[in-house]
């Protein structure tokens, strides 16, 4: 337990170790730790920002969704109205067409009836003449009596 | 090995000393030194007769080995330090860095880039040196004996030379920073006008303050030395028991030292920070 040169040797060793630590050990490790701290801080603030962004985006999305729903409802409404109109219009069209067709048919029938009546009249005239001939047993001069026959036919 | 318990204990507490013996000195075996020269001391008497001109080879060797182990390991980590997720060794280094940084932040308010690495060096180095205390007391000396070395004490902090070496280094730094930060007049004023702020009491103040300052390296060195020395003595005493009974005492004692060793390293580091902080404080 004698105090001797060992003391000075220890002091020198101590000085050298401290120097080495100050120069080569402390700076790189603290630099790495500080860099990591900064990284983590950046990461945390980025995460904060991201969650804020997410909230905003969700709000935005909700608004857009509502808007879209409104628009869709409006469109459906419009479409329903339009469809009703179209149905109404086509019903009208159909009715008109039908009436027109009916009218036409009626006109045709009328015409045919007139024609038939004409033909019948002619036939009746002929038949009447033939009948009269038979009755009279004599030949009636068709030309001589045609005036009278026409008068008769017109009365039918 | 020595025979009686007293001799056994004394033997264990003797350093391997390499020193200068004067011409005409009578060695332990009756031979006489022909001329002044450096040699290994073979007895405790020879070691103490060498006086100041001697070195404790074991103390120096093991303390330097521990210092190199600490710096080598931390330099290795520093080179591979990543800013990403730290693993294993880097975690360990960063925990000690955080620990030391916390101490320095709390105790030291001036700005000085030296203090934190200095504290780290002191803490880890003393921790490693004292941790050699946990190596069984006969193990390394037995190996050394095989190599022909009479004495071998592996725990550097059981040698006051080692603890004084560090505390005197700290003391020198305290004086240096006191002059550097406060200037000669500021430092002189601090010594002369404290604790009694009156010109008539300057001599009393000077005596008190200088005494306080001188006592610091002694208290630093002797506290560490005393604690580790006492524990080493107890380890040596336990080693005197029969081999089958030793574990019953040495294991609890060693476990207890898992607390004592870091605590002593911590106290030394903390006081170093406090002393240096006082040197940086301006009144």
GROMACS .gro file of C-alpha atoms in nm:
model
  439
    1UNK     CA    1   0.000   0.000   0.000
    2UNK     CA    2   0.289   0.227  -0.073
    3UNK     CA    3   0.235   0.548  -0.264
    4UNK     CA    4   0.474   0.548  -0.556
    5UNK     CA    5   0.507   0.610  -0.928
    6UNK     CA    6   0.196   0.403  -0.988
    7UNK     CA    7  -0.001   0.713  -0.890
    8UNK     CA    8   0.151   0.917  -1.170
    9UNK     CA    9   0.105   0.628  -1.411
   10UNK     CA   10  -0.261   0.608  -1.315
   11UNK     CA   11  -0.308   0.980  -1.358
   12UNK     CA   12  -0.153   0.963  -1.704
   13UNK     CA   13  -0.367   0.663  -1.800
   14UNK     CA   14  -0.672   0.848  -1.672
   15UNK     CA   15  -0.586   1.154  -1.879
   16UNK     CA   16  -0.534   0.945  -2.191
   17UNK     CA   17  -0.862   0.758  -2.142
   18UNK     CA   18  -1.054   1.079  -2.090
   19UNK     CA   19  -0.896   1.229  -2.399
   20UNK     CA   20  -0.983   0.925  -2.606
   21UNK     CA   21  -1.338   0.921  -2.476
   22UNK     CA   22  -1.388   1.292  -2.546
   23UNK     CA   23  -1.247   1.261  -2.893
   24UNK     CA   24  -1.353   0.923  -3.029
   25UNK     CA   25  -1.629   0.772  -2.817
   26UNK     CA   26  -1.861   1.045  -2.698
   27UNK     CA   27  -1.929   1.241  -3.019
   28UNK     CA   28  -2.036   0.959  -3.255
   29UNK     CA   29  -2.268   0.792  -3.007
   30UNK     CA   30  -2.431   1.117  -2.893
   31UNK     CA   31  -2.462   1.221  -3.257
   32UNK     CA   32  -2.639   0.895  -3.337
   33UNK     CA   33  -2.867   0.937  -3.038
   34UNK     CA   34  -2.952   1.295  -3.126
   35UNK     CA   35  -3.016   1.202  -3.487
   36UNK     CA   36  -3.251   0.928  -3.372
   37UNK     CA   37  -3.425   1.166  -3.134
   38UNK     CA   38  -3.483   1.405  -3.421
   39UNK     CA   39  -3.608   1.121  -3.639
   40UNK     CA   40  -3.852   1.012  -3.373
   41UNK     CA   41  -3.971   1.369  -3.315
   42UNK     CA   42  -4.021   1.414  -3.690
   43UNK     CA   43  -4.203   1.085  -3.709
   44UNK     CA   44  -4.434   1.181  -3.426
   45UNK     CA   45  -4.517   1.518  -3.574
   46UNK     CA   46  -4.575   1.353  -3.912
   47UNK     CA   47  -4.811   1.108  -3.746
   48UNK     CA   48  -4.995   1.397  -3.582
   49UNK     CA   49  -5.025   1.571  -3.913
   50UNK     CA   50  -5.142   1.253  -4.080
   51UNK     CA   51  -5.416   1.196  -3.826
   52UNK     CA   52  -5.528   1.556  -3.873
   53UNK     CA   53  -5.529   1.502  -4.249
   54UNK     CA   54  -5.726   1.186  -4.204
   55UNK     CA   55  -5.987   1.368  -3.999
   56UNK     CA   56  -6.015   1.639  -4.262
   57UNK     CA   57  -6.040   1.382  -4.537
   58UNK     CA   58  -6.311   1.194  -4.352
   59UNK     CA   59  -6.507   1.513  -4.304
   60UNK     CA   60  -6.463   1.595  -4.671
   61UNK     CA   61  -6.570   1.249  -4.774
   62UNK     CA   62  -6.878   1.268  -4.555
   63UNK     CA   63  -6.974   1.601  -4.709
   64UNK     CA   64  -6.926   1.474  -5.059
   65UNK     CA   65  -7.128   1.167  -4.979
   66UNK     CA   66  -7.414   1.380  -4.853
   67UNK     CA   67  -7.394   1.599  -5.159
   68UNK     CA   68  -7.396   1.297  -5.384
   69UNK     CA   69  -7.696   1.154  -5.202
   70UNK     CA   70  -7.882   1.480  -5.246
   71UNK     CA   71  -7.799   1.492  -5.614
   72UNK     CA   72  -7.898   1.133  -5.662
   73UNK     CA   73  -8.230   1.194  -5.488
   74UNK     CA   74  -8.288   1.495  -5.709
   75UNK     CA   75  -8.204   1.294  -6.019
   76UNK     CA   76  -8.435   1.012  -5.922
   77UNK     CA   77  -8.713   1.259  -5.857
   78UNK     CA   78  -8.657   1.418  -6.193
   79UNK     CA   79  -8.647   1.084  -6.365
   80UNK     CA   80  -8.970   0.978  -6.198
   81UNK     CA   81  -9.139   1.297  -6.307
   82UNK     CA   82  -9.007   1.257  -6.656
   83UNK     CA   83  -9.124   0.900  -6.674
   84UNK     CA   84  -9.470   1.002  -6.559
   85UNK     CA   85  -9.475   1.269  -6.825
   86UNK     CA   86  -9.364   1.025  -7.090
   87UNK     CA   87  -9.625   0.773  -6.985
   88UNK     CA   88  -9.889   1.045  -6.983
   89UNK     CA   89  -9.778   1.168  -7.324
   90UNK     CA   90  -9.774   0.825  -7.477
   91UNK     CA   91 -10.115   0.753  -7.331
   92UNK     CA   92 -10.241   1.069  -7.500
   93UNK     CA   93 -10.074   0.970  -7.823
   94UNK     CA   94 -10.223   0.626  -7.810
   95UNK     CA   95 -10.567   0.766  -7.741
   96UNK     CA   96 -10.539   1.007  -8.029
   97UNK     CA   97 -10.409   0.737  -8.259
   98UNK     CA   98 -10.687   0.508  -8.156
   99UNK     CA   99 -10.946   0.777  -8.215
  100UNK     CA  100 -10.792   0.852  -8.549
  101UNK     CA  101 -10.797   0.487  -8.645
  102UNK     CA  102 -11.151   0.460  -8.522
  103UNK     CA  103 -11.243   0.763  -8.725
  104UNK     CA  104 -11.078   0.618  -9.030
  105UNK     CA  105 -11.251   0.286  -8.981
  106UNK     CA  106 -11.576   0.462  -8.940
  107UNK     CA  107 -11.522   0.659  -9.253
  108UNK     CA  108 -11.433   0.342  -9.442
  109UNK     CA  109 -11.735   0.166  -9.309
  110UNK     CA  110 -11.949   0.461  -9.411
  111UNK     CA  111 -11.799   0.457  -9.754
  112UNK     CA  112 -11.846   0.086  -9.791
  113UNK     CA  113 -12.199   0.125  -9.669
  114UNK     CA  114 -12.261   0.393  -9.929
  115UNK     CA  115 -12.105   0.178 -10.197
  116UNK     CA  116 -12.302  -0.122 -10.088
  117UNK     CA  117 -12.614   0.085 -10.085
  118UNK     CA  118 -12.534   0.210 -10.435
  119UNK     CA  119 -12.470  -0.143 -10.557
  120UNK     CA  120 -12.778  -0.263 -10.382
  121UNK     CA  121 -12.979   0.017 -10.532
  122UNK     CA  122 -12.856  -0.076 -10.876
  123UNK     CA  123 -12.925  -0.439 -10.807
  124UNK     CA  124 -13.265  -0.354 -10.669
  125UNK     CA  125 -13.341  -0.152 -10.978
  126UNK     CA  126 -13.239  -0.441 -11.199
  127UNK     CA  127 -13.431  -0.684 -10.985
  128UNK     CA  128 -13.731  -0.457 -10.983
  129UNK     CA  129 -13.719  -0.432 -11.354
  130UNK     CA  130 -13.679  -0.805 -11.395
  131UNK     CA  131 -13.961  -0.856 -11.147
  132UNK     CA  132 -14.177  -0.607 -11.326
  133UNK     CA  133 -14.101  -0.775 -11.655
  134UNK     CA  134 -14.201  -1.100 -11.511
  135UNK     CA  135 -14.510  -0.951 -11.363
  136UNK     CA  136 -14.603  -0.773 -11.672
  137UNK     CA  137 -14.484  -1.057 -11.878
  138UNK     CA  138 -14.382  -0.813 -12.112
  139UNK     CA  139 -14.062  -0.663 -12.190
  140UNK     CA  140 -14.021  -0.326 -12.054
  141UNK     CA  141 -13.814  -0.102 -12.246
  142UNK     CA  142 -13.532  -0.036 -12.011
  143UNK     CA  143 -13.445   0.279 -12.190
  144UNK     CA  144 -13.798   0.408 -12.187
  145UNK     CA  145 -13.852   0.348 -11.818
  146UNK     CA  146 -13.504   0.414 -11.691
  147UNK     CA  147 -13.604   0.764 -11.588
  148UNK     CA  148 -13.879   0.633 -11.374
  149UNK     CA  149 -13.658   0.358 -11.239
  150UNK     CA  150 -13.384   0.598 -11.148
  151UNK     CA  151 -13.646   0.804 -10.965
  152UNK     CA  152 -13.746   0.492 -10.780
  153UNK     CA  153 -13.391   0.396 -10.705
  154UNK     CA  154 -13.323   0.742 -10.568
  155UNK     CA  155 -13.616   0.700 -10.329
  156UNK     CA  156 -13.466   0.386 -10.180
  157UNK     CA  157   0.160  -1.957  -0.067
  158UNK     CA  158   0.186  -1.820   0.279
  159UNK     CA  159   0.106  -2.037   0.578
  160UNK     CA  160  -0.073  -1.852   0.856
  161UNK     CA  161  -0.396  -1.663   0.794
  162UNK     CA  162  -0.226  -1.331   0.869
  163UNK     CA  163   0.045  -1.404   0.615
  164UNK     CA  164  -0.218  -1.521   0.366
  165UNK     CA  165  -0.411  -1.197   0.402
  166UNK     CA  166  -0.101  -0.980   0.386
  167UNK     CA  167   0.014  -1.169   0.083
  168UNK     CA  168  -0.314  -1.101  -0.090
  169UNK     CA  169  -0.293  -0.732  -0.018
  170UNK     CA  170   0.057  -0.688  -0.156
  171UNK     CA  171   0.100  -0.549  -0.505
  172UNK     CA  172   0.340  -0.682  -0.762
  173UNK     CA  173   0.602  -0.409  -0.730
  174UNK     CA  174   0.870  -0.326  -0.980
  175UNK     CA  175   1.108  -0.066  -0.839
  176UNK     CA  176   1.450   0.067  -0.777
  177UNK     CA  177   1.676  -0.078  -0.510
  178UNK     CA  178   1.992   0.106  -0.409
  179UNK     CA  179   2.334  -0.055  -0.441
  180UNK     CA  180   2.422  -0.235  -0.122
  181UNK     CA  181   2.063  -0.320  -0.035
  182UNK     CA  182   2.035  -0.659   0.127
  183UNK     CA  183   1.769  -0.870  -0.046
  184UNK     CA  184   1.530  -1.109   0.127
  185UNK     CA  185   1.757  -1.405   0.058
  186UNK     CA  186   2.070  -1.241   0.199
  187UNK     CA  187   2.214  -1.141  -0.137
  188UNK     CA  188   2.324  -0.781  -0.180
  189UNK     CA  189   2.246  -0.552  -0.473
  190UNK     CA  190   2.571  -0.490  -0.658
  191UNK     CA  191   2.450  -0.173  -0.814
  192UNK     CA  192   2.141   0.044  -0.810
  193UNK     CA  193   1.881  -0.112  -1.033
  194UNK     CA  194   1.516  -0.189  -1.106
  195UNK     CA  195   1.377  -0.525  -1.008
  196UNK     CA  196   1.065  -0.701  -0.883
  197UNK     CA  197   1.020  -0.689  -0.505
  198UNK     CA  198   1.007  -1.035  -0.356
  199UNK     CA  199   0.881  -0.932  -0.012
  200UNK     CA  200   0.657  -0.663   0.127
  201UNK     CA  201   0.957  -0.515   0.305
  202UNK     CA  202   1.145  -0.481  -0.023
  203UNK     CA  203   0.845  -0.321  -0.186
  204UNK     CA  204   0.817  -0.058   0.085
  205UNK     CA  205   1.194   0.001   0.084
  206UNK     CA  206   1.174   0.088  -0.283
  207UNK     CA  207   0.994   0.405  -0.174
  208UNK     CA  208   0.844   0.628  -0.441
  209UNK     CA  209   1.057   0.494  -0.724
  210UNK     CA  210   0.847   0.189  -0.791
  211UNK     CA  211   0.541   0.089  -0.989
  212UNK     CA  212   0.266  -0.156  -0.911
  213UNK     CA  213   0.268  -0.356  -1.230
  214UNK     CA  214  -0.055  -0.537  -1.151
  215UNK     CA  215  -0.247  -0.219  -1.066
  216UNK     CA  216  -0.128  -0.038  -1.376
  217UNK     CA  217  -0.174  -0.341  -1.598
  218UNK     CA  218  -0.525  -0.425  -1.489
  219UNK     CA  219  -0.644  -0.066  -1.477
  220UNK     CA  220  -0.512  -0.001  -1.826
  221UNK     CA  221  -0.664  -0.328  -1.941
  222UNK     CA  222  -1.001  -0.220  -1.801
  223UNK     CA  223  -0.967   0.123  -1.958
  224UNK     CA  224  -0.883  -0.030  -2.293
  225UNK     CA  225  -1.173  -0.274  -2.257
  226UNK     CA  226  -1.411   0.015  -2.188
  227UNK     CA  227  -1.283   0.240  -2.465
  228UNK     CA  228  -1.239  -0.045  -2.711
  229UNK     CA  229  -1.594  -0.164  -2.658
  230UNK     CA  230  -1.743   0.183  -2.674
  231UNK     CA  231  -1.535   0.279  -2.975
  232UNK     CA  232  -1.654  -0.037  -3.146
  233UNK     CA  233  -2.012   0.060  -3.068
  234UNK     CA  234  -1.951   0.421  -3.174
  235UNK     CA  235  -1.825   0.312  -3.513
  236UNK     CA  236  -2.132   0.101  -3.579
  237UNK     CA  237  -2.377   0.338  -3.411
  238UNK     CA  238  -2.698   0.353  -3.606
  239UNK     CA  239  -2.967   0.618  -3.596
  240UNK     CA  240  -3.224   0.346  -3.654
  241UNK     CA  241  -3.339   0.093  -3.399
  242UNK     CA  242  -3.048   0.029  -3.162
  243UNK     CA  243  -2.969  -0.326  -3.060
  244UNK     CA  244  -2.768  -0.508  -2.794
  245UNK     CA  245  -2.442  -0.335  -2.722
  246UNK     CA  246  -2.557  -0.003  -2.857
  247UNK     CA  247  -2.851  -0.012  -2.620
  248UNK     CA  248  -2.613  -0.071  -2.333
  249UNK     CA  249  -2.389   0.216  -2.439
  250UNK     CA  250  -2.687   0.445  -2.488
  251UNK     CA  251  -2.827   0.359  -2.147
  252UNK     CA  252  -2.496   0.455  -1.986
  253UNK     CA  253  -2.482   0.770  -2.198
  254UNK     CA  254  -2.833   0.867  -2.095
  255UNK     CA  255  -2.751   0.795  -1.733
  256UNK     CA  256  -2.437   1.010  -1.737
  257UNK     CA  257  -2.609   1.281  -1.940
  258UNK     CA  258  -2.886   1.292  -1.682
  259UNK     CA  259  -2.637   1.330  -1.398
  260UNK     CA  260  -2.451   1.605  -1.579
  261UNK     CA  261  -2.770   1.787  -1.675
  262UNK     CA  262  -2.891   1.783  -1.317
  263UNK     CA  263  -2.565   1.873  -1.149
  264UNK     CA  264  -2.378   2.083  -1.396
  265UNK     CA  265  -2.528   2.396  -1.543
  266UNK     CA  266  -2.239   2.557  -1.724
  267UNK     CA  267  -2.149   2.452  -2.077
  268UNK     CA  268  -1.843   2.232  -2.103
  269UNK     CA  269  -1.818   1.951  -2.356
  270UNK     CA  270  -1.552   1.779  -2.146
  271UNK     CA  271  -1.763   1.704  -1.840
  272UNK     CA  272  -1.998   1.437  -1.972
  273UNK     CA  273  -1.734   1.216  -2.140
  274UNK     CA  274  -1.509   1.267  -1.840
  275UNK     CA  275  -1.785   1.147  -1.610
  276UNK     CA  276  -1.858   0.852  -1.837
  277UNK     CA  277  -1.493   0.752  -1.835
  278UNK     CA  278  -1.472   0.778  -1.458
  279UNK     CA  279  -1.792   0.585  -1.403
  280UNK     CA  280  -1.730   0.295  -1.639
  281UNK     CA  281  -1.361   0.270  -1.567
  282UNK     CA  282  -1.406   0.260  -1.189
  283UNK     CA  283  -1.697   0.022  -1.229
  284UNK     CA  284  -1.490  -0.218  -1.437
  285UNK     CA  285  -1.186  -0.192  -1.210
  286UNK     CA  286  -1.390  -0.255  -0.896
  287UNK     CA  287  -1.580  -0.534  -1.068
  288UNK     CA  288  -1.254  -0.731  -1.073
  289UNK     CA  289  -1.327  -0.765  -0.702
  290UNK     CA  290  -1.580  -1.031  -0.796
  291UNK     CA  291  -1.316  -1.259  -0.947
  292UNK     CA  292  -1.234  -1.526  -0.686
  293UNK     CA  293  -0.944  -1.396  -0.480
  294UNK     CA  294  -0.707  -1.684  -0.540
  295UNK     CA  295  -0.778  -1.745  -0.905
  296UNK     CA  296  -0.560  -1.491  -1.086
  297UNK     CA  297  -0.283  -1.484  -0.818
  298UNK     CA  298  -0.261  -1.861  -0.854
  299UNK     CA  299  -0.212  -1.828  -1.230
  300UNK     CA  300   0.046  -1.553  -1.168
  301UNK     CA  301   0.228  -1.774  -0.926
  302UNK     CA  302   0.251  -2.028  -1.203
  303UNK     CA  303   0.428  -1.761  -1.407
  304UNK     CA  304   0.669  -1.697  -1.120
  305UNK     CA  305   0.514  -1.377  -0.990
  306UNK     CA  306   0.519  -1.370  -0.611
  307UNK     CA  307   0.245  -1.111  -0.563
  308UNK     CA  308  -0.050  -1.030  -0.780
  309UNK     CA  309  -0.342  -0.810  -0.678
  310UNK     CA  310  -0.584  -0.767  -0.962
  311UNK     CA  311  -0.829  -0.507  -0.828
  312UNK     CA  312  -0.676  -0.166  -0.909
  313UNK     CA  313  -0.914   0.023  -0.680
  314UNK     CA  314  -0.775  -0.167  -0.382
  315UNK     CA  315  -0.453   0.023  -0.449
  316UNK     CA  316  -0.469   0.385  -0.325
  317UNK     CA  317  -0.233   0.479  -0.605
  318UNK     CA  318  -0.510   0.410  -0.854
  319UNK     CA  319  -0.781   0.599  -0.671
  320UNK     CA  320  -0.551   0.890  -0.595
  321UNK     CA  321  -0.439   0.895  -0.956
  322UNK     CA  322  -0.797   0.963  -1.063
  323UNK     CA  323  -0.891   1.197  -0.779
  324UNK     CA  324  -0.580   1.407  -0.829
  325UNK     CA  325  -0.665   1.429  -1.197
  326UNK     CA  326  -1.010   1.554  -1.101
  327UNK     CA  327  -0.856   1.794  -0.849
  328UNK     CA  328  -0.625   1.937  -1.115
  329UNK     CA  329  -0.922   1.991  -1.345
  330UNK     CA  330  -1.111   2.167  -1.066
  331UNK     CA  331  -0.820   2.405  -1.006
  332UNK     CA  332  -0.774   2.459  -1.379
  333UNK     CA  333  -1.139   2.546  -1.439
  334UNK     CA  334  -1.157   2.761  -1.127
  335UNK     CA  335  -0.879   2.978  -1.266
  336UNK     CA  336  -1.010   2.965  -1.620
  337UNK     CA  337  -1.372   3.054  -1.543
  338UNK     CA  338  -1.330   3.290  -1.249
  339UNK     CA  339  -0.991   3.432  -1.324
  340UNK     CA  340  -0.715   3.465  -1.067
  341UNK     CA  341  -0.885   3.747  -0.879
  342UNK     CA  342  -1.225   3.582  -0.886
  343UNK     CA  343  -1.087   3.257  -0.755
  344UNK     CA  344  -0.883   3.435  -0.489
  345UNK     CA  345  -1.188   3.631  -0.386
  346UNK     CA  346  -1.392   3.313  -0.359
  347UNK     CA  347  -1.127   3.157  -0.139
  348UNK     CA  348  -1.077   3.469   0.074
  349UNK     CA  349  -1.429   3.603   0.118
  350UNK     CA  350  -1.611   3.278   0.193
  351UNK     CA  351  -1.777   3.176   0.414
  352UNK     CA  352  -1.729   3.498   0.619
  353UNK     CA  353  -1.766   3.800   0.399
  354UNK     CA  354  -1.542   4.039   0.591
  355UNK     CA  355  -1.184   4.154   0.520
  356UNK     CA  356  -1.067   4.086   0.876
  357UNK     CA  357  -1.156   3.720   0.840
  358UNK     CA  358  -0.967   3.663   0.514
  359UNK     CA  359  -0.701   3.444   0.680
  360UNK     CA  360  -0.964   3.227   0.848
  361UNK     CA  361  -1.151   3.198   0.521
  362UNK     CA  362  -0.839   3.108   0.330
  363UNK     CA  363  -0.748   2.835   0.574
  364UNK     CA  364  -1.100   2.694   0.570
  365UNK     CA  365  -1.147   2.706   0.194
  366UNK     CA  366  -0.807   2.569   0.108
  367UNK     CA  367  -0.853   2.292   0.361
  368UNK     CA  368  -1.190   2.207   0.209
  369UNK     CA  369  -1.034   2.203  -0.137
  370UNK     CA  370  -0.738   1.988  -0.036
  371UNK     CA  371  -0.960   1.742   0.145
  372UNK     CA  372  -1.167   1.674  -0.165
  373UNK     CA  373  -0.923   1.454  -0.358
  374UNK     CA  374  -0.846   1.268  -0.036
  375UNK     CA  375  -1.208   1.202   0.041
  376UNK     CA  376  -1.275   1.097  -0.321
  377UNK     CA  377  -0.982   0.860  -0.335
  378UNK     CA  378  -1.006   0.720   0.014
  379UNK     CA  379  -1.381   0.658   0.000
  380UNK     CA  380  -1.346   0.442  -0.307
  381UNK     CA  381  -1.028   0.278  -0.188
  382UNK     CA  382  -1.166   0.211   0.161
  383UNK     CA  383  -1.485   0.051   0.038
  384UNK     CA  384  -1.327  -0.178  -0.215
  385UNK     CA  385  -1.033  -0.256   0.013
  386UNK     CA  386  -1.266  -0.360   0.294
  387UNK     CA  387  -1.468  -0.580   0.065
  388UNK     CA  388  -1.152  -0.737  -0.073
  389UNK     CA  389  -1.030  -0.811   0.281
  390UNK     CA  390  -1.360  -0.980   0.357
  391UNK     CA  391  -1.332  -1.184   0.038
  392UNK     CA  392  -0.983  -1.290   0.144
  393UNK     CA  393  -1.111  -1.380   0.492
  394UNK     CA  394  -1.389  -1.587   0.340
  395UNK     CA  395  -1.129  -1.761   0.126
  396UNK     CA  396  -0.965  -1.884   0.447
  397UNK     CA  397  -1.266  -2.105   0.518
  398UNK     CA  398  -1.267  -2.466   0.401
  399UNK     CA  399  -1.342  -2.474   0.029
  400UNK     CA  400  -1.682  -2.645   0.072
  401UNK     CA  401  -1.808  -2.372   0.307
  402UNK     CA  402  -1.684  -2.067   0.120
  403UNK     CA  403  -1.977  -2.031  -0.117
  404UNK     CA  404  -2.219  -1.979   0.174
  405UNK     CA  405  -2.049  -1.649   0.254
  406UNK     CA  406  -1.875  -1.549  -0.065
  407UNK     CA  407  -2.185  -1.573  -0.284
  408UNK     CA  408  -2.399  -1.339  -0.067
  409UNK     CA  409  -2.103  -1.106  -0.026
  410UNK     CA  410  -2.048  -1.098  -0.402
  411UNK     CA  411  -2.418  -1.036  -0.462
  412UNK     CA  412  -2.403  -0.752  -0.212
  413UNK     CA  413  -2.119  -0.609  -0.415
  414UNK     CA  414  -2.332  -0.594  -0.723
  415UNK     CA  415  -2.479  -0.301  -0.530
  416UNK     CA  416  -2.162  -0.165  -0.368
  417UNK     CA  417  -1.948  -0.152  -0.681
  418UNK     CA  418  -2.184   0.055  -0.898
  419UNK     CA  419  -2.271   0.268  -0.596
  420UNK     CA  420  -1.907   0.359  -0.535
  421UNK     CA  421  -1.850   0.429  -0.903
  422UNK     CA  422  -2.164   0.644  -0.899
  423UNK     CA  423  -2.056   0.839  -0.590
  424UNK     CA  424  -1.715   0.909  -0.739
  425UNK     CA  425  -1.873   1.028  -1.063
  426UNK     CA  426  -2.138   1.236  -0.891
  427UNK     CA  427  -1.886   1.410  -0.666
  428UNK     CA  428  -1.662   1.477  -0.964
  429UNK     CA  429  -1.952   1.647  -1.138
  430UNK     CA  430  -2.037   1.847  -0.826
  431UNK     CA  431  -1.677   1.963  -0.775
  432UNK     CA  432  -1.641   2.064  -1.136
  433UNK     CA  433  -1.977   2.239  -1.128
  434UNK     CA  434  -1.858   2.442  -0.828
  435UNK     CA  435  -1.544   2.531  -1.019
  436UNK     CA  436  -1.764   2.667  -1.299
  437UNK     CA  437  -1.995   2.866  -1.075
  438UNK     CA  438  -1.940   3.238  -1.054
  439UNK     CA  439  -2.050   3.424  -0.748
   0.00000   0.00000   0.00000
